[in-house]
PDB file of C-alpha atoms in Angstrom:
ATOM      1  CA  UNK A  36      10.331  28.979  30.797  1.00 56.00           C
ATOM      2  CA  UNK A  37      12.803  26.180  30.319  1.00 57.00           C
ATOM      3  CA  UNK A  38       9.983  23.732  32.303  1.00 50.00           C
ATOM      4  CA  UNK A  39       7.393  24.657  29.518  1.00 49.00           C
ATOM      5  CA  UNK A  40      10.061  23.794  26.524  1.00 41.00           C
ATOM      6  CA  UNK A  41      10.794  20.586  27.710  1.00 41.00           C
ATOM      7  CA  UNK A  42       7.125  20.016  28.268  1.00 42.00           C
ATOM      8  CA  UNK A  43       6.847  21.141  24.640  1.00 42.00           C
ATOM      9  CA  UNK A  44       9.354  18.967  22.994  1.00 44.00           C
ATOM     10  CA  UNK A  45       8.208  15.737  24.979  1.00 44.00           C
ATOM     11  CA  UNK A  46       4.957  16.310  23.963  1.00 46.00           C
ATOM     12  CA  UNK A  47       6.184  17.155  20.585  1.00 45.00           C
ATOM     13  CA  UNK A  48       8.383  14.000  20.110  1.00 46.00           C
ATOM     14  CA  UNK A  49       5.572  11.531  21.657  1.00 44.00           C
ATOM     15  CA  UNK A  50       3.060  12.792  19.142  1.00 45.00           C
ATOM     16  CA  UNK A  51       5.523  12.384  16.223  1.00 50.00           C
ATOM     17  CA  UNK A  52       5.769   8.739  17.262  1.00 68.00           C
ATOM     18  CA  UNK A  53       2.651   7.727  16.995  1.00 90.00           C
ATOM     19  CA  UNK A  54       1.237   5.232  14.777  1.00 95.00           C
ATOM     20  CA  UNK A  55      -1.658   5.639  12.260  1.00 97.00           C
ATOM     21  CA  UNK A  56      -4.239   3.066  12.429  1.00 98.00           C
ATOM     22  CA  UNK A  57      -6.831   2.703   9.820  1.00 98.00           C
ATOM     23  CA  UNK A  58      -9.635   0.856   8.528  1.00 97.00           C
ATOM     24  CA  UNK A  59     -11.061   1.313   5.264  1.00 96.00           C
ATOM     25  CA  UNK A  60     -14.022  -0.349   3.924  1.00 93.00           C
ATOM     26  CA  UNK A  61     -16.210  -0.745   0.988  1.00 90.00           C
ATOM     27  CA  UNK A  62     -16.018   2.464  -1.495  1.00 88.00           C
ATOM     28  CA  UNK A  63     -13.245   4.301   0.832  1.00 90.00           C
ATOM     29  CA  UNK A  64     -15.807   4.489   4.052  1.00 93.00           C
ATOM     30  CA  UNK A  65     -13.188   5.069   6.412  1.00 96.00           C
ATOM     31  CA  UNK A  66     -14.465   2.600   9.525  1.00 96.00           C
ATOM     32  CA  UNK A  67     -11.749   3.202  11.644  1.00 97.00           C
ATOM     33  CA  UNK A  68      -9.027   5.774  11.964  1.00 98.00           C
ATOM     34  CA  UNK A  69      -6.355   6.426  14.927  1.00 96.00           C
ATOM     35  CA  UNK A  70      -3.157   7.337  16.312  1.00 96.00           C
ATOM     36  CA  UNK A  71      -2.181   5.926  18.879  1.00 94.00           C
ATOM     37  CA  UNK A  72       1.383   4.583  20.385  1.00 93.00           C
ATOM     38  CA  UNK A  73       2.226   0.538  20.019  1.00 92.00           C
ATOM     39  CA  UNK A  74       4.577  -2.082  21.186  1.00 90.00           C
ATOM     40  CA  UNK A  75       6.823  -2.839  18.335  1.00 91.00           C
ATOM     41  CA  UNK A  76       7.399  -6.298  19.352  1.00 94.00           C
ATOM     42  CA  UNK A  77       4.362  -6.908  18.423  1.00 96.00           C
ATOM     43  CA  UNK A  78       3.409  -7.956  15.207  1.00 97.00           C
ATOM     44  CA  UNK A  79       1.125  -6.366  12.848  1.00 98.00           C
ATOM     45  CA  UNK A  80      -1.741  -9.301  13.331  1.00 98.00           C
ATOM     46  CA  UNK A  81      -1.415  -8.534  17.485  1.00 98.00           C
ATOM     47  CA  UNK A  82      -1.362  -4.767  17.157  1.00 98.00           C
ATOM     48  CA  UNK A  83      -4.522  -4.870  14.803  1.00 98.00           C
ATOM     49  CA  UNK A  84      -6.717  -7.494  16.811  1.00 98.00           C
ATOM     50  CA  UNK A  85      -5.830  -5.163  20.349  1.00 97.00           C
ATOM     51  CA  UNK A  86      -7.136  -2.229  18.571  1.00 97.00           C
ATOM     52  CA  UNK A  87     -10.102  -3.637  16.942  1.00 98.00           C
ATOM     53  CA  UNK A  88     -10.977  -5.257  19.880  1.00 98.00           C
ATOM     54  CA  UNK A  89     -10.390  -2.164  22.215  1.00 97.00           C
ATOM     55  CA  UNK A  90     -12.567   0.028  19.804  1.00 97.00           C
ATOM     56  CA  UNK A  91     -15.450  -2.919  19.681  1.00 97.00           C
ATOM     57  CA  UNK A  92     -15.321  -3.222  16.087  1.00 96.00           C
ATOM     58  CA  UNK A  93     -16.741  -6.835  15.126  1.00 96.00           C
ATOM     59  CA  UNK A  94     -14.157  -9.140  13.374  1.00 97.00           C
ATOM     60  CA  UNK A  95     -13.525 -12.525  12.635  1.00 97.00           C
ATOM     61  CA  UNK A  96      -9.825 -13.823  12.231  1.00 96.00           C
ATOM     62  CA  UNK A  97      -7.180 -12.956  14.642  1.00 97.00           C
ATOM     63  CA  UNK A  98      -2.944 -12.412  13.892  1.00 97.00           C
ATOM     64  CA  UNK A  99      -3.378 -14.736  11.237  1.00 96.00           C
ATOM     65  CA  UNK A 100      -5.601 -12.588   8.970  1.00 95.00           C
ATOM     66  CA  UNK A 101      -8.963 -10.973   8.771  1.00 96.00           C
ATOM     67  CA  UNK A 102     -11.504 -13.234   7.220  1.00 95.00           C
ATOM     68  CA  UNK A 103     -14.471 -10.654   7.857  1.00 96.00           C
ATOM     69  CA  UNK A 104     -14.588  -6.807   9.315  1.00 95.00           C
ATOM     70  CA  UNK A 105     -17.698  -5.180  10.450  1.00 93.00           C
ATOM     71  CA  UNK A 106     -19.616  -7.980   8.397  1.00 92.00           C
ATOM     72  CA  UNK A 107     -17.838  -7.722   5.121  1.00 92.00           C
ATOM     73  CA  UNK A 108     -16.269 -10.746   4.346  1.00 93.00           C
ATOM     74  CA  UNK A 109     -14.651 -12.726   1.775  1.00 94.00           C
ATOM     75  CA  UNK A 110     -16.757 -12.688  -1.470  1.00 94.00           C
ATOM     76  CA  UNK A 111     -16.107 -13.777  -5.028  1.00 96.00           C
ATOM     77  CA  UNK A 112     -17.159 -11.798  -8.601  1.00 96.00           C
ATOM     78  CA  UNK A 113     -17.407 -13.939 -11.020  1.00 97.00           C
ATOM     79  CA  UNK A 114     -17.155 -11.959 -14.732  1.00 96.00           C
ATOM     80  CA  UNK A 115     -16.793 -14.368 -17.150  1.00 97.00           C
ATOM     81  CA  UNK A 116     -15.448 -18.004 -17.779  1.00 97.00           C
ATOM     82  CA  UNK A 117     -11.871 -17.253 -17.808  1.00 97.00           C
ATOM     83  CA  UNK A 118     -12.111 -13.949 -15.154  1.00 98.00           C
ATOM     84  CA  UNK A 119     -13.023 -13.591 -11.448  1.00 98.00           C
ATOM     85  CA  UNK A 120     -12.244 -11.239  -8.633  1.00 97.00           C
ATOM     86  CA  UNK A 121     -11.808 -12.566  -5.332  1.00 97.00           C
ATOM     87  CA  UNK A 122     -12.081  -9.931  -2.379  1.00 96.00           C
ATOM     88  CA  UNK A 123     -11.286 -10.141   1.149  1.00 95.00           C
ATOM     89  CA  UNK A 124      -9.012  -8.067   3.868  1.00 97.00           C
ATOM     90  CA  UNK A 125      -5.540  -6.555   2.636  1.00 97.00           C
ATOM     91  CA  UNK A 126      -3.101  -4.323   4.848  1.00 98.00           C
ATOM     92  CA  UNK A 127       0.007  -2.031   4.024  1.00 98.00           C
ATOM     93  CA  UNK A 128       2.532  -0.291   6.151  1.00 98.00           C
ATOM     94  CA  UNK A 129       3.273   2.970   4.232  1.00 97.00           C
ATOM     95  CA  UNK A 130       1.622   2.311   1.755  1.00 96.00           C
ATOM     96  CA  UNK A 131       3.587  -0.591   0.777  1.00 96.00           C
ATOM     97  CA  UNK A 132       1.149  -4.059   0.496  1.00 95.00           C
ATOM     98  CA  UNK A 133       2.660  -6.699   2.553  1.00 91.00           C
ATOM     99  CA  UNK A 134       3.486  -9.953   0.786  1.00 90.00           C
ATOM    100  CA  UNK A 135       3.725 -11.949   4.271  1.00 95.00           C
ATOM    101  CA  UNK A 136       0.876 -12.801   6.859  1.00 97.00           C
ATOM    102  CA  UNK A 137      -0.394  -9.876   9.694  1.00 98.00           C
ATOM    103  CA  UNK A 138       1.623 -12.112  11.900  1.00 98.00           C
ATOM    104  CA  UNK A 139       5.100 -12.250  10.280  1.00 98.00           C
ATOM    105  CA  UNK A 140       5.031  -8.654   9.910  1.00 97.00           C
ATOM    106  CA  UNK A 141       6.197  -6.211  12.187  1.00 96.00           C
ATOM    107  CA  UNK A 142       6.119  -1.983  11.943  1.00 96.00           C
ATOM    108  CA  UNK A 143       9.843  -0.908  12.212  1.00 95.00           C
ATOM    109  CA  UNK A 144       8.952   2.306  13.502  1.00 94.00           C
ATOM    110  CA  UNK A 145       6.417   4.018  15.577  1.00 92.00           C
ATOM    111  CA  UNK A 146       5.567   6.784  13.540  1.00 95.00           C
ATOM    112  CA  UNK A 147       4.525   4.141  10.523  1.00 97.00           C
ATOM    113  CA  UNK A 148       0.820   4.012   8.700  1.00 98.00           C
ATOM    114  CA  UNK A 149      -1.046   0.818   9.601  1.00 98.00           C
ATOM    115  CA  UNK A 150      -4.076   0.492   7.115  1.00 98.00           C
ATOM    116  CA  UNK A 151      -6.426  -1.986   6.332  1.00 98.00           C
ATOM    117  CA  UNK A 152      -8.621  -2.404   2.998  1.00 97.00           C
ATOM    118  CA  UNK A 153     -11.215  -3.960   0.929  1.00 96.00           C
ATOM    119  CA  UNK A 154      -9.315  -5.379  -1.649  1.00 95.00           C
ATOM    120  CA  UNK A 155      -9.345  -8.237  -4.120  1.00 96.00           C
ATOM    121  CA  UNK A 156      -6.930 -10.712  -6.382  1.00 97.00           C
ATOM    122  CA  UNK A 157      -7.907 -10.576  -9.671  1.00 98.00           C
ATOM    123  CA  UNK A 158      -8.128 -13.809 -11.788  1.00 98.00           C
ATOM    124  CA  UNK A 159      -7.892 -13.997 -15.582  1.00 98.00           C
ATOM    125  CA  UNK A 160      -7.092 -16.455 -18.257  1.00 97.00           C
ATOM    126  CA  UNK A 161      -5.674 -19.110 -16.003  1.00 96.00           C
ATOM    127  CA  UNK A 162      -3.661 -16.398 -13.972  1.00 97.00           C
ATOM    128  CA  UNK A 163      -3.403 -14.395 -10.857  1.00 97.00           C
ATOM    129  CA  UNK A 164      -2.894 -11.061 -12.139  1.00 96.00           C
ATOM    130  CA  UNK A 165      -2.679  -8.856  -8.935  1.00 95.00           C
ATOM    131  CA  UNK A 166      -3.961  -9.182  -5.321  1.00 94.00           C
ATOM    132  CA  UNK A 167      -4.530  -6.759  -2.810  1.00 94.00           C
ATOM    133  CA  UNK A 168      -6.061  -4.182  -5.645  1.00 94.00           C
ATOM    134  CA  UNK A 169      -8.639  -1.857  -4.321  1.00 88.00           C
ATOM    135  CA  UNK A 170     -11.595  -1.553  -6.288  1.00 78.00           C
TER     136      UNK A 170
END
């Protein structure tokens, strides 16, 4: 009995540690969603190219950034003269939009959520009024 707890709460506690990947494309088509356990010396831009590459999901970029993912790349809508969206590959941790590069960021915690987007900066009047929006 006490050999099937402990199996219980390692299993329990490994489970609870693991890491939400996720890939979200166009129009909230999820392309890629997992949990899986990481090496948190790793930084975001490592952890993300390992799993894309493990899964075979086409990319290009590397721990830099994602210029392109599953052949959606960077692309500009222009509105008007004075008003443009410019989309391209955004991640958050948590929820939380990152305001440094895939590889100056690292997760602080195992059981964190890793995601991925289509977003865009929007342009207006001369200024940047918000990047990383989703659409």
């Amino acid at each position: 009995m006490k050999f099937i707890v402990l199996i219980l709460i390692v299993f329990t506690f490994n489970w609870a540690r693991a890491m939400t990947f996720e890939v979200i494309g166009k129009n909230g088509q999820v392309i890629l969603k997992q949990e899986l356990s990481v090496e948190l010396k790793q930084n975001v831009g490592q952890i993300s190219v390992q799993i894309l590459n493990k899964n075979k999901i086409s990319f290009e970029g590397g721990e830099f950034g994602l210029s392109s993912l599953v052949g959606l790349g960077q692309d500009i809508d222009v509105i008007s003269d004075t008003e443009m969206k410019a989309y391209g590959w955004c991640f958050s941790i948590d929820g939380v939009i990152s305001e440094t590069m895939p590889d100056q960021t690292w997760l602080k915690k195992q059981n964190e959520n890793l995601l991925w987007f289509y977003g865009y900066a929007h342009y207006k009047n001369g200024d940047w009024i918000g990047q990383c929006l989703k659409d």
